[in-house]
XYZ file of C-alpha atoms in Angstrom:
380
model
C 16.650 -48.499 72.468
C 15.844 -45.730 70.030
C 12.307 -45.946 68.042
C 12.522 -45.964 64.325
C 11.212 -42.653 63.086
C 8.638 -42.537 60.668
C 9.978 -41.584 57.215
C 6.871 -39.598 55.137
C 7.547 -39.684 51.683
C 7.323 -36.505 50.545
C 4.246 -34.796 48.728
C 4.507 -35.267 45.122
C 4.786 -31.642 43.144
C 1.574 -30.572 41.143
C 2.228 -28.767 37.941
C 0.303 -26.008 37.068
C 0.467 -24.999 33.683
C 1.373 -21.147 33.318
C -1.323 -19.027 32.152
C 0.147 -18.163 28.851
C 0.875 -21.589 28.423
C -2.938 -22.341 28.584
C -3.780 -18.990 26.560
C -1.297 -20.645 23.643
C -3.179 -24.036 23.150
C -6.593 -21.820 23.329
C -5.364 -20.055 20.736
C -4.073 -22.891 18.365
C -7.691 -24.909 19.000
C -9.520 -21.319 17.722
C -7.731 -21.287 14.770
C -8.368 -24.860 13.980
C -11.667 -23.916 13.211
C -10.308 -22.390 10.525
C -10.618 -25.316 8.311
C -14.228 -26.259 9.453
C -14.990 -22.619 7.995
C -13.513 -23.397 5.042
C -14.806 -26.724 4.234
C -18.435 -24.536 5.329
C -17.774 -21.690 2.699
C -16.567 -23.945 -0.039
C -19.988 -26.062 0.789
C -22.216 -23.665 0.303
C -20.504 -21.302 -2.049
C -19.680 -24.034 -4.511
C -23.164 -26.349 -4.068
C -25.332 -23.096 -3.670
C -23.817 -22.156 -7.441
C -23.810 -25.169 -9.337
C -26.072 -27.360 -7.813
C -29.419 -28.676 -9.800
C -28.989 -25.527 -12.204
C -32.677 -24.083 -13.732
C -32.901 -20.957 -15.685
C -33.483 -17.904 -14.483
C -34.982 -15.102 -16.100
C -33.472 -16.345 -19.172
C -33.376 -14.570 -22.446
C -34.844 -16.164 -25.418
C -36.625 -15.092 -28.333
C -38.946 -16.725 -31.168
C -38.243 -15.420 -34.729
C -41.302 -13.852 -36.943
C -43.836 -11.773 -36.860
C -47.020 -13.553 -37.619
C -50.049 -14.302 -34.798
C -48.846 -17.838 -34.817
C -45.065 -17.122 -33.980
C -46.854 -14.554 -30.774
C -48.672 -17.706 -29.618
C -45.868 -19.624 -29.654
C -43.307 -17.441 -27.384
C -46.857 -16.869 -24.977
C -47.325 -20.687 -24.656
C -43.033 -20.963 -24.059
C -43.263 -18.577 -21.855
C -46.328 -19.813 -19.809
C -45.003 -23.471 -19.206
C -41.552 -22.415 -18.278
C -42.744 -19.250 -15.809
C -40.459 -17.554 -14.389
C -37.331 -19.058 -15.787
C -37.523 -18.280 -19.197
C -38.001 -14.013 -20.541
C -39.431 -14.854 -24.117
C -40.152 -12.351 -26.754
C -40.601 -12.176 -30.992
C -37.967 -11.136 -32.780
C -39.026 -10.182 -36.441
C -35.911 -11.234 -38.433
C -33.014 -13.963 -37.945
C -30.938 -11.315 -38.887
C -32.711 -8.909 -36.063
C -32.122 -12.133 -34.038
C -28.250 -12.823 -34.420
C -27.435 -8.970 -33.885
C -28.952 -9.539 -30.587
C -27.138 -12.558 -29.993
C -24.005 -10.969 -30.625
C -24.962 -7.855 -28.566
C -25.938 -10.348 -25.791
C -29.486 -9.161 -25.052
C -30.366 -13.041 -25.608
C -29.119 -16.346 -25.113
C -31.248 -18.101 -27.942
C -33.154 -17.507 -30.564
C -35.606 -20.416 -31.965
C -36.735 -19.971 -36.047
C -39.812 -22.089 -36.221
C -40.130 -23.745 -39.262
C -42.458 -26.545 -40.667
C -39.630 -29.015 -41.787
C -36.644 -27.490 -40.555
C -36.259 -24.931 -37.376
C -33.239 -23.729 -36.403
C -31.559 -22.635 -33.226
C -29.499 -19.537 -33.104
C -27.047 -19.720 -29.721
C -24.178 -17.898 -28.391
C -21.498 -20.618 -26.942
C -18.861 -18.285 -26.961
C -20.935 -16.465 -23.762
C -21.939 -19.349 -21.852
C -22.131 -23.050 -23.418
C -24.346 -24.375 -20.190
C -27.118 -21.580 -21.157
C -26.784 -22.486 -24.512
C -26.782 -26.169 -23.801
C -30.302 -25.170 -21.417
C -31.654 -23.231 -24.606
C -30.938 -25.975 -27.151
C -32.827 -28.746 -24.155
C -35.663 -25.968 -24.169
C -36.741 -25.666 -27.831
C -35.789 -29.370 -28.878
C -38.522 -30.782 -26.528
C -40.633 -28.251 -29.201
C -39.510 -29.371 -32.330
C -39.448 -33.350 -30.583
C -43.358 -32.359 -30.234
C -43.641 -31.503 -34.275
C -41.738 -34.334 -34.985
C -39.101 -32.495 -36.443
C -35.108 -32.573 -35.767
C -33.516 -29.591 -34.729
C -30.732 -27.659 -36.154
C -28.559 -25.614 -33.654
C -26.158 -22.987 -35.123
C -23.685 -21.032 -33.319
C -22.976 -17.243 -34.072
C -19.957 -16.796 -32.833
C -16.385 -18.870 -33.793
C -14.601 -19.977 -30.162
C -11.174 -20.830 -30.590
C -10.398 -24.042 -31.631
C -8.414 -25.523 -28.627
C -10.924 -24.242 -26.315
C -14.360 -25.779 -27.886
C -16.297 -25.217 -24.308
C -14.868 -21.547 -23.901
C -14.479 -22.728 -20.423
C -10.714 -21.766 -19.860
C -10.540 -17.892 -19.704
C -12.435 -20.050 -15.987
C -9.369 -22.190 -15.380
C -7.514 -19.016 -16.458
C -9.194 -16.894 -13.892
C -8.482 -19.401 -11.534
C -4.674 -19.552 -11.856
C -4.813 -15.384 -12.050
C -6.699 -15.607 -8.731
C -4.881 -17.569 -6.244
C -1.361 -16.466 -7.415
C -2.499 -12.953 -6.805
C -3.261 -13.242 -3.365
C -1.056 -15.694 -2.408
C 1.201 -12.821 -2.828
C -0.346 -11.287 0.106
C 0.265 -14.398 2.096
C 3.874 -14.655 0.800
C 4.331 -10.494 2.001
C 2.936 -10.842 4.984
C 5.310 -12.479 7.661
C 7.573 -9.632 6.645
C 4.741 -6.401 7.358
C 6.604 -5.640 10.629
C 10.012 -5.335 8.705
C 9.345 -3.832 5.036
C 7.819 -0.665 4.335
C 4.410 -0.300 3.052
C 5.855 1.087 -0.201
C 8.162 -1.497 -0.497
C 5.823 -3.872 -0.508
C 3.526 -2.601 -2.633
C 6.640 -2.235 -4.749
C 7.148 -6.081 -4.550
C 3.499 -7.122 -5.096
C 2.639 -4.739 -8.242
C 5.840 -6.704 -9.771
C 4.770 -10.204 -8.412
C 1.303 -9.032 -10.535
C 2.988 -8.278 -13.659
C 4.870 -11.194 -13.569
C 1.730 -13.505 -12.997
C -0.541 -12.003 -15.603
C 2.532 -12.324 -18.103
C 2.564 -16.230 -17.045
C -1.152 -16.805 -17.675
C -1.307 -15.195 -20.449
C 2.068 -16.900 -21.632
C 0.037 -20.457 -20.977
C -3.074 -18.953 -22.140
C -1.535 -17.857 -25.017
C 1.500 -19.161 -27.192
C 1.612 -22.300 -24.856
C -2.356 -24.112 -25.208
C -3.504 -21.464 -27.712
C -6.845 -21.248 -25.781
C -6.488 -17.212 -26.633
C -5.796 -16.892 -30.169
C -5.308 -13.302 -30.656
C -6.410 -10.220 -28.974
C -3.560 -11.367 -26.436
C -2.466 -7.675 -25.427
C -5.656 -6.949 -24.578
C -6.450 -10.048 -21.910
C -2.772 -9.507 -20.714
C -3.838 -5.783 -19.529
C -6.775 -6.764 -18.190
C -5.151 -9.981 -15.831
C -2.839 -7.356 -14.765
C -5.844 -4.899 -14.198
C -7.307 -7.817 -12.248
C -4.289 -9.189 -10.033
C -3.062 -4.895 -9.346
C -6.761 -5.329 -8.038
C -6.797 -8.551 -6.154
C -3.515 -7.874 -4.334
C -4.329 -4.691 -3.807
C -7.632 -5.256 -1.405
C -5.569 -8.460 0.106
C -2.389 -6.208 1.048
C -5.021 -3.182 2.532
C -6.971 -6.139 4.635
C -4.039 -7.980 6.094
C -3.065 -4.756 8.443
C -6.231 -4.813 9.847
C -6.959 -8.793 9.968
C -3.540 -10.243 10.154
C -4.332 -14.141 10.681
C -7.586 -13.980 9.156
C -6.278 -13.058 6.227
C -6.451 -15.796 4.399
C -9.911 -16.834 4.971
C -11.094 -13.548 4.196
C -9.306 -13.553 0.593
C -10.312 -17.023 0.081
C -13.987 -15.942 0.409
C -13.595 -13.198 -1.538
C -11.658 -14.341 -4.466
C -12.010 -17.951 -4.302
C -15.908 -18.837 -2.620
C -17.692 -15.649 -4.223
C -15.674 -14.769 -6.905
C -15.026 -17.728 -9.287
C -18.864 -18.752 -8.158
C -19.962 -15.915 -9.977
C -17.619 -15.576 -12.648
C -19.803 -16.959 -15.522
C -17.100 -19.288 -16.395
C -18.722 -23.003 -15.845
C -22.369 -21.482 -15.838
C -24.100 -18.353 -16.989
C -26.259 -16.185 -14.395
C -29.225 -17.052 -16.554
C -28.573 -20.684 -14.845
C -27.792 -20.018 -11.284
C -29.849 -17.869 -8.401
C -30.502 -14.384 -7.299
C -27.435 -14.199 -5.003
C -24.756 -15.369 -7.480
C -26.157 -13.516 -10.493
C -26.499 -10.262 -8.724
C -22.931 -10.962 -8.146
C -21.723 -11.765 -11.127
C -23.045 -7.638 -12.387
C -20.527 -6.220 -10.405
C -17.817 -9.083 -8.800
C -14.181 -8.946 -10.312
C -13.884 -12.159 -11.922
C -16.797 -11.815 -13.539
C -15.643 -8.274 -15.076
C -12.201 -10.855 -15.810
C -13.757 -13.469 -17.849
C -16.514 -11.374 -19.430
C -14.134 -8.806 -20.258
C -11.731 -11.050 -21.672
C -15.055 -12.644 -23.747
C -15.851 -9.405 -25.051
C -12.525 -8.926 -26.219
C -12.118 -12.485 -28.242
C -15.786 -13.425 -29.426
C -17.947 -9.980 -29.357
C -16.353 -7.399 -31.069
C -15.826 -5.268 -27.716
C -19.455 -5.221 -27.018
C -20.307 -4.078 -22.870
C -16.743 -4.185 -22.803
C -17.029 -0.477 -21.179
C -19.146 -1.853 -17.431
C -16.777 -4.506 -16.910
C -13.436 -2.835 -17.152
C -15.237 -0.235 -14.647
C -15.966 -3.109 -12.567
C -12.004 -4.355 -12.414
C -11.006 -0.299 -11.919
C -13.561 0.172 -8.971
C -12.096 -2.879 -7.327
C -8.890 -1.727 -7.856
C -9.711 1.709 -6.411
C -11.268 0.461 -3.573
C -7.752 -1.900 -3.251
C -5.778 1.087 -3.185
C -7.838 3.186 -0.653
C -7.440 0.390 1.749
C -3.307 0.190 1.211
C -3.687 3.693 1.797
C -5.812 3.336 5.499
C -3.658 0.738 6.109
C -0.211 2.829 5.650
C -1.563 5.383 8.089
C -2.500 2.732 9.862
C 0.737 1.023 10.352
C 2.468 4.834 10.951
C 0.316 5.402 13.841
C 0.814 2.116 15.297
C 4.378 2.667 15.256
C 3.991 5.914 16.959
C 2.509 4.655 19.672
C 4.583 1.714 20.113
C 7.914 3.743 20.860
C 9.292 4.064 23.463
C 8.804 7.614 25.274
C 12.423 9.166 26.957
C 12.186 8.849 30.908
C 11.145 12.262 32.463
C 13.869 14.048 34.282
C 12.819 16.478 37.296
C 13.919 19.958 36.898
C 14.832 19.986 40.193
C 16.708 16.871 40.146
C 20.567 17.821 40.308
C 22.890 15.018 38.852
C 26.558 14.149 40.099
C 28.848 15.339 37.543
C 31.825 13.331 37.655
C 35.358 13.814 35.805
C 38.552 12.406 35.888
C 40.663 14.698 37.567
C 38.335 15.225 40.536
C 38.122 11.512 41.100
C 42.218 11.714 41.272
C 42.444 14.464 43.340
C 39.516 12.869 45.576
C 42.108 9.833 46.408
C 44.911 11.828 46.697
C 43.895 13.846 49.701
C 41.892 10.268 50.985
C 45.380 9.009 50.973
C 47.131 11.673 53.203
C 44.511 11.627 54.980
C 45.206 7.698 56.029
C 48.568 8.751 56.561
C 48.257 11.310 58.701
C 46.237 10.078 60.510
C 48.373 6.893 61.155
C 51.780 9.503 62.281
C 49.620 10.671 64.679
C 49.282 7.533 66.506
């Protein structure tokens, strides 16, 4: 009688994730931090720029040269603190010229029965409204109505003067999307080919932008060629900066471009709110960021007789110059990477003798071997 043999179950196989798979999971988890950073960046930039707007060194004037006028100007200054920079201007005409030169955002003409406030809404509608609120409090205490006069003439289809800002948004997003579209083919196309394709796209984007702003919606009702040229200069600068950064930043490029041309650019452009109503950080960005250069430059062309246009063009050219420098550096870096990654030929020792084979030699060896085999059988 045989004893039954116990059958032990086979041990379960434990599957361990390969190091490559674990690395891929960690990499994807790290990449998912990107949307959280976008949320934080957009929240900090937009809320930081536009929440609770208050005058910040906003330049206004009281028209007149009498002692009473100077006392009124000083009283307003004392109550406003650092929010207002109040001066006196002798005549209404001089005040108007200061507004058109963009040295002032408002000029108050005090009269006993018909006080007047001069503003330039084309420069910033929100800033003009702030000046109107401040001086209306003055006239309310006097018990007289305030007359508000706009010294600029906005386009009939753009009564708030904000359409240039929305045009900036379309140009910005479309321009840096060109960089993202070309990123997957960076290893296939040369830098020269990508630059050519991107510049062609910028030409088309700027053309589409002025087509919409001009004939379609008529928010740019004159000087369309000049505004289109500024659009092209702006688009080229955004694309060149993005293309140069893409070589070094790789997958971080979209996040960085959004920070440069959405979070910091649109909030400091002065399109919805002038720098006089923002904190010092965004007010400082307004002085040299390319979005502000486009918006203020277009305003200068359309509404302020080209006053201050040179400084705005300079900022756009400087951004384009920085983009060209980055692109040249990126092209040089890509050439070096290709040289380093190119496989080196195998080294051959000088003393090594390589066998030389020849078809006739092989046939001769085979025939000799055959004869030797036949001779050996005959001997046996």
